[in-house]
Tab-separated table of C-alpha atoms and ligand atoms in Angstrom:
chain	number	residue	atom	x	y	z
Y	12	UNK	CA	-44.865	39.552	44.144
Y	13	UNK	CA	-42.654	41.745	42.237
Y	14	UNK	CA	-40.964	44.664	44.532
Y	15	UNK	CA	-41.466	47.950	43.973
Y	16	UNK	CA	-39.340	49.458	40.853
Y	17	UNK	CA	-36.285	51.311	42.566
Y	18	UNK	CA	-37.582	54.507	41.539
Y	19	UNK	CA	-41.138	54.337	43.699
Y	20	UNK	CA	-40.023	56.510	46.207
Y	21	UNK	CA	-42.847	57.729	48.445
Y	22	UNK	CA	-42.491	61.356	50.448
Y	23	UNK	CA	-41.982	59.261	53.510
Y	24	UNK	CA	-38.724	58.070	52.279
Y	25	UNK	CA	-36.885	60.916	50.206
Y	26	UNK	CA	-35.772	62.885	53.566
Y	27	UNK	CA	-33.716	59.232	53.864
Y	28	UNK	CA	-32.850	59.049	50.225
Y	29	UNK	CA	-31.778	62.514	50.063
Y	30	UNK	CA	-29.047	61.902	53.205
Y	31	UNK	CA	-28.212	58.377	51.945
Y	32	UNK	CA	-27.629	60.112	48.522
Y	33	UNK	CA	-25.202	62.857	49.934
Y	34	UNK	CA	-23.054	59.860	51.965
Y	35	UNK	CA	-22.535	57.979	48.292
Y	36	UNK	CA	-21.534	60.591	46.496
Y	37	UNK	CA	-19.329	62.375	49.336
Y	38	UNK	CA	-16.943	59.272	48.889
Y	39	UNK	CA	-16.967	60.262	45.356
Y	40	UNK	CA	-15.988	63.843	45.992
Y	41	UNK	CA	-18.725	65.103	44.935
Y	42	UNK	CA	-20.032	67.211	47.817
Y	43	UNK	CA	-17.173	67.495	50.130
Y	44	UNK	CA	-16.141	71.195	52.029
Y	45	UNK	CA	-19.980	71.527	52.472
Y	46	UNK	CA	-20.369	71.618	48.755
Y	47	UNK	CA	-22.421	69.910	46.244
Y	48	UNK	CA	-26.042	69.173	46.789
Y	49	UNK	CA	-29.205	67.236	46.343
Y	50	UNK	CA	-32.996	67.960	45.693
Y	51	UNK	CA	-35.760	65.329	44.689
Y	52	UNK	CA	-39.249	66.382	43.759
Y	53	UNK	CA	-41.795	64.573	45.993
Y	54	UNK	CA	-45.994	64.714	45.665
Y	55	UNK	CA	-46.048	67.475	48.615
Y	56	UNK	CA	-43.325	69.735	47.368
Y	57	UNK	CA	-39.614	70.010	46.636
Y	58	UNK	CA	-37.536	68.027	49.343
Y	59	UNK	CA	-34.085	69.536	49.325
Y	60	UNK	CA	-30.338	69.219	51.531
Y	61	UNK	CA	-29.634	72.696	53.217
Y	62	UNK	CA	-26.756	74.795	53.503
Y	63	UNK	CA	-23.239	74.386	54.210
Y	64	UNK	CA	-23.459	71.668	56.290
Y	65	UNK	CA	-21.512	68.304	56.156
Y	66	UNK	CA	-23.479	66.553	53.680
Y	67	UNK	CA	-21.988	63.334	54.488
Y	68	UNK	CA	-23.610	63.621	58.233
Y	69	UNK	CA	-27.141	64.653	57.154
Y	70	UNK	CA	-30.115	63.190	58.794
Y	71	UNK	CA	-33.196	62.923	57.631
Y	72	UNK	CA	-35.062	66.140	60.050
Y	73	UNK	CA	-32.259	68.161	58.419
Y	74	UNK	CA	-34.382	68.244	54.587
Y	75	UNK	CA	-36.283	71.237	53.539
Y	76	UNK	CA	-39.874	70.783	51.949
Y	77	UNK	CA	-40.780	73.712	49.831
Y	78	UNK	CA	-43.384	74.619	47.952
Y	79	UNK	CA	-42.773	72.984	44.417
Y	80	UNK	CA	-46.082	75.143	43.031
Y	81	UNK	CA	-43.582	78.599	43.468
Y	82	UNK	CA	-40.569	78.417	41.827
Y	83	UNK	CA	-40.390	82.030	40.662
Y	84	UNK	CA	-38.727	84.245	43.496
Y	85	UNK	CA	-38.377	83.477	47.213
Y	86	UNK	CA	-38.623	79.889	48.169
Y	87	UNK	CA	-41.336	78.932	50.508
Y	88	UNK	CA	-40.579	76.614	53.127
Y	89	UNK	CA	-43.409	73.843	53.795
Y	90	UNK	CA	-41.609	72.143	56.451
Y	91	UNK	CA	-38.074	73.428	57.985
Y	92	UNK	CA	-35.524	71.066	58.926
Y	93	UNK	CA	-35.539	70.927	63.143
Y	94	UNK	CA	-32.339	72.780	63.414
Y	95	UNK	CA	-33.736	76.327	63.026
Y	96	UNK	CA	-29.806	77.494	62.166
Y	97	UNK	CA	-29.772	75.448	59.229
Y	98	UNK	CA	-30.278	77.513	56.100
Y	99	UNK	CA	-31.642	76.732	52.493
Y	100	UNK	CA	-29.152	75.947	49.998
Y	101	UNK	CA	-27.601	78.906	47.453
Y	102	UNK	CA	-28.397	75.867	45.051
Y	103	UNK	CA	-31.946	76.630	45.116
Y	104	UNK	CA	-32.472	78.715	42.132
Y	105	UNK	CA	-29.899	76.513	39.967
Y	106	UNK	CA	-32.687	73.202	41.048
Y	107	UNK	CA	-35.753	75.368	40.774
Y	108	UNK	CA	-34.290	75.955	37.394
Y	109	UNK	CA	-34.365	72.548	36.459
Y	110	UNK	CA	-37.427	71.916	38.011
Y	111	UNK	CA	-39.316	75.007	36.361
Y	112	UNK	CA	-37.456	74.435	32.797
Y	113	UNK	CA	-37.576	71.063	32.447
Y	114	UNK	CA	-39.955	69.390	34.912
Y	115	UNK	CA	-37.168	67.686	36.193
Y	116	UNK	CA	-37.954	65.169	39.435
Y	117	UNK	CA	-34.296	65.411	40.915
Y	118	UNK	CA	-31.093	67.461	40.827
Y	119	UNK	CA	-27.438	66.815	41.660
Y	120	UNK	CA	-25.101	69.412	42.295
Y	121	UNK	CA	-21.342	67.920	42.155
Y	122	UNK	CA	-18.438	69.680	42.948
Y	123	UNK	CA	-16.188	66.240	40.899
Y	124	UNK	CA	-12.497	67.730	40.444
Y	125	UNK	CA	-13.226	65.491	37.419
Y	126	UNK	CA	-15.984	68.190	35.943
Y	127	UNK	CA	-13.781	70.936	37.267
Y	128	UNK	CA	-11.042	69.305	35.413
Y	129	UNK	CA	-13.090	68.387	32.235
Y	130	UNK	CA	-14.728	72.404	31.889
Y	131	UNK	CA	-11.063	73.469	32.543
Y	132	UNK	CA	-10.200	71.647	29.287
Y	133	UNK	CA	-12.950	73.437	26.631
Y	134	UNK	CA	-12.557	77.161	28.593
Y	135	UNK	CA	-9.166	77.492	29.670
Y	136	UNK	CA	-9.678	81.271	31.629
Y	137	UNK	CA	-12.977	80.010	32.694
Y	138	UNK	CA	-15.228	81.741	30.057
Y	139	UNK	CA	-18.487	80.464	28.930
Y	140	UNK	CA	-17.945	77.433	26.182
Y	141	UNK	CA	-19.027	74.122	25.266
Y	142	UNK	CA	-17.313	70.725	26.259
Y	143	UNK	CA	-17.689	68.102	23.220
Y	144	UNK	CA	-17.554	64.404	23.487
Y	145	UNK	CA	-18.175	61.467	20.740
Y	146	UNK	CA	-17.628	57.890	20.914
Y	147	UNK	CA	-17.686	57.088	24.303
Y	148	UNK	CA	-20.084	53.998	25.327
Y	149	UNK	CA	-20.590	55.859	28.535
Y	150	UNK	CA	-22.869	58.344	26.421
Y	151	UNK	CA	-25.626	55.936	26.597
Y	152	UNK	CA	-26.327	56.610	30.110
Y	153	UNK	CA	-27.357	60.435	28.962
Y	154	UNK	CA	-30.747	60.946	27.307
Y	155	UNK	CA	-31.203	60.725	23.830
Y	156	UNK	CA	-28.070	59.871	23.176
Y	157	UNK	CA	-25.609	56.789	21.709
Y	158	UNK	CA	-22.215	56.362	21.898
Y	159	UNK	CA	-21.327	57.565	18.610
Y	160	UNK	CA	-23.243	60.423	18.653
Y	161	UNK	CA	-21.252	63.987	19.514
Y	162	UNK	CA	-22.292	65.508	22.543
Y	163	UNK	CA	-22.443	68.840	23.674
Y	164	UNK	CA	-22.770	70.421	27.173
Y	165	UNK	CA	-22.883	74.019	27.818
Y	166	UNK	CA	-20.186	75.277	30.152
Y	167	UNK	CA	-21.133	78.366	31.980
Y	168	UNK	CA	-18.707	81.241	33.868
Y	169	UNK	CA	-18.824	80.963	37.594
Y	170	UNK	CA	-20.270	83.676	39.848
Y	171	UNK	CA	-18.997	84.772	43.762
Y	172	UNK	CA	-22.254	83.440	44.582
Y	173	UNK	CA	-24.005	80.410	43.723
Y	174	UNK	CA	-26.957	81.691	43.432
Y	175	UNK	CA	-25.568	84.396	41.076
Y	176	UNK	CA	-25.828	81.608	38.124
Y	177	UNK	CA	-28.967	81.180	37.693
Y	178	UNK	CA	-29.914	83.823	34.481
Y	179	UNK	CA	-26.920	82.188	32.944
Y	180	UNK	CA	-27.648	78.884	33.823
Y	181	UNK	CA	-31.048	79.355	32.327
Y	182	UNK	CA	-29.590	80.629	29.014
Y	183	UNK	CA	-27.200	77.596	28.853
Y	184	UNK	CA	-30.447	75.093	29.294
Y	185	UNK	CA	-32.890	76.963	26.796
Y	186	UNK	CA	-29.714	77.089	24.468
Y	187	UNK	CA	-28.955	73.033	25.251
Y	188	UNK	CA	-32.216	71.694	25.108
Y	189	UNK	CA	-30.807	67.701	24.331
Y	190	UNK	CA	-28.685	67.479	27.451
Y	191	UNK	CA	-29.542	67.551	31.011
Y	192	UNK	CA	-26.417	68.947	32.438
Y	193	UNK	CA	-24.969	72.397	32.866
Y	194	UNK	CA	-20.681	72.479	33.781
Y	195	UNK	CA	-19.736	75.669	35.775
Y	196	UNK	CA	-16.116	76.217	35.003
Y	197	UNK	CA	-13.876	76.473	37.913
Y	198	UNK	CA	-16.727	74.913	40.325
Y	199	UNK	CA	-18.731	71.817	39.794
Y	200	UNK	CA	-21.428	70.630	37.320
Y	201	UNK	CA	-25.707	70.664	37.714
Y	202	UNK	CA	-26.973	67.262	36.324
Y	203	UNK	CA	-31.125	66.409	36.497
Y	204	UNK	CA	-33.431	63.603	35.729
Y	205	UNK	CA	-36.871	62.907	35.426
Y	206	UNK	CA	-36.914	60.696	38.619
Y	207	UNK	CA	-33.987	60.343	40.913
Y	208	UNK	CA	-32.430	57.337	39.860
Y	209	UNK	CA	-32.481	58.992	36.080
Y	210	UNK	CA	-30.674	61.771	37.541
Y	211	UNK	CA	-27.660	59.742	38.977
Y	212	UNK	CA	-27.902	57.908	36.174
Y	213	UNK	CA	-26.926	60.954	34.247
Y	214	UNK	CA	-24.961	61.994	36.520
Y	215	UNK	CA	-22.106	59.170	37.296
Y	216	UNK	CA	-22.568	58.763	33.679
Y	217	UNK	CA	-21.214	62.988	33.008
Y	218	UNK	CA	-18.896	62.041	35.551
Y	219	UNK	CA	-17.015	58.770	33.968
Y	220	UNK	CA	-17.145	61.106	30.536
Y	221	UNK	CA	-15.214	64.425	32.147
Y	222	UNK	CA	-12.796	61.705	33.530
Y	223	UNK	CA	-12.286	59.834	30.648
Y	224	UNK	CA	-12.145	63.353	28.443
Y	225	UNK	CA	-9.234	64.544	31.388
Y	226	UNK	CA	-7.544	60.932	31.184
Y	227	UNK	CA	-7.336	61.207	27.801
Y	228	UNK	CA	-5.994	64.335	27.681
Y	229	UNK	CA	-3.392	64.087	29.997
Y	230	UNK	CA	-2.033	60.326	28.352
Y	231	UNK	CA	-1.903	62.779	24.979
Y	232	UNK	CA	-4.774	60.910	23.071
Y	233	UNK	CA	-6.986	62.745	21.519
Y	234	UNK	CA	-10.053	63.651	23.355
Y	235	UNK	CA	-12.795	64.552	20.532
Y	236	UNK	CA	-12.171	61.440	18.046
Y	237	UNK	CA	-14.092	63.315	15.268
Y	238	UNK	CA	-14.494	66.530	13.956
Y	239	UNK	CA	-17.504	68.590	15.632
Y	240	UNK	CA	-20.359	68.599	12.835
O	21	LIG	ZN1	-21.526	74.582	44.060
């Protein structure tokens, strides 16, 4: 018999996933300092890593369950984590955005010095811009799109607080609606799927592209082969 496809994940397991997750892309720098985060939509609700906490060190009672019915306003908390001073994430508007917007089934929040690096490039003072890519066979990973074709990805002005970027990060995914990403200059990037393994698909995929983009730049090559259409 044929095992299950990788992306079968029942509610059981995501608690694991979601930890497991968080310790492969903590050796990518992605969610070092306590940053970064992870969230995967399960049948009972929204399954999601809490606050500030070492996300390579997770275990599996540390996961929220929320309500994934109410994603307008306060959270609602199906299930706390054990630890009753653990805290939801100030991600959760920026996933409930993804999830209410889009339908997504999982979000990554990276804090890559490679997206850092790549926003830095399109909005040098950290205003709201666009980062533009063509060409790169690494496109393919990102929906809807080929390697030739120019992409665009909405880079959005950071806030004090996370959760502060959530009108704006709205406006960038209504205005964006062929990619799945949103950059946040000076801070990380938000990257979702339909499923989980779509969304770090997408999301190692983003990164490879802002480090290419940054590569190129620095070696003096030129990092948007063709003129934007
Ligand atoms: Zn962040």
């Amino acid at each position: 018999m044929l095992p299950p496809p990788v992306s079968a994940t029942t509610d059981e397991a995501i608690p694991a996933l979601i930890c497991e997750l968080c310790r492969l892309f903590y050796t990518l720098g992605w969610v070092s300092g306590t940053g970064g985060g992870v969230s995967i939509r399960g049948r009972e609700g929204i399954f999601m890593a809490p606050s500030g906490v070492q996300k390579e060190r997770m275990r599996p009672e540390h996961i929220y369950l929320l309500d994934g019915d109410h994603l307008l306003g306060e959270a609602r908390v199906l299930r706390p984590p054990t630890d009753p001073n653990l805290r939801i994430s100030e991600c959760r508007p920026l996933f409930y955005n993804a999830y209410r917007l889009r339908g997504a089934g999982a979000v990554i929040h990276s804090h890559s010095i490679w997206a850092l690096l790549a926003a830095r490039l399109f909005s040098p003072r950290g205003e709201p811009a666009e980062l533009r890519s063509q060409d790169l066979e690494m496109q393919k990973g990102l929906r809807g799109h080929g390697c030739f074709d120019l992409l665009r990805v909405p880079i959005i002005a950071n806030t004090a607080r996370e959760s502060e970027l959530s009108d704006s990060m709205e406006a960038a995914m209504r205005a964006y609606p062929d990619v799945d990403a949103v950059l946040v200059a000076g801070h990380g990037v938000y990257v979702w799927g339909a499923d989980w393994v779509q969304a770090k698909t997408q999301a190692e995929s983003y990164d490879y592209l802002f480090r290419a983009l940054v590569e190129a730049h620095r070696l003096g090559l030129p990092i948007t082969p063709r003129p934007a259409a």
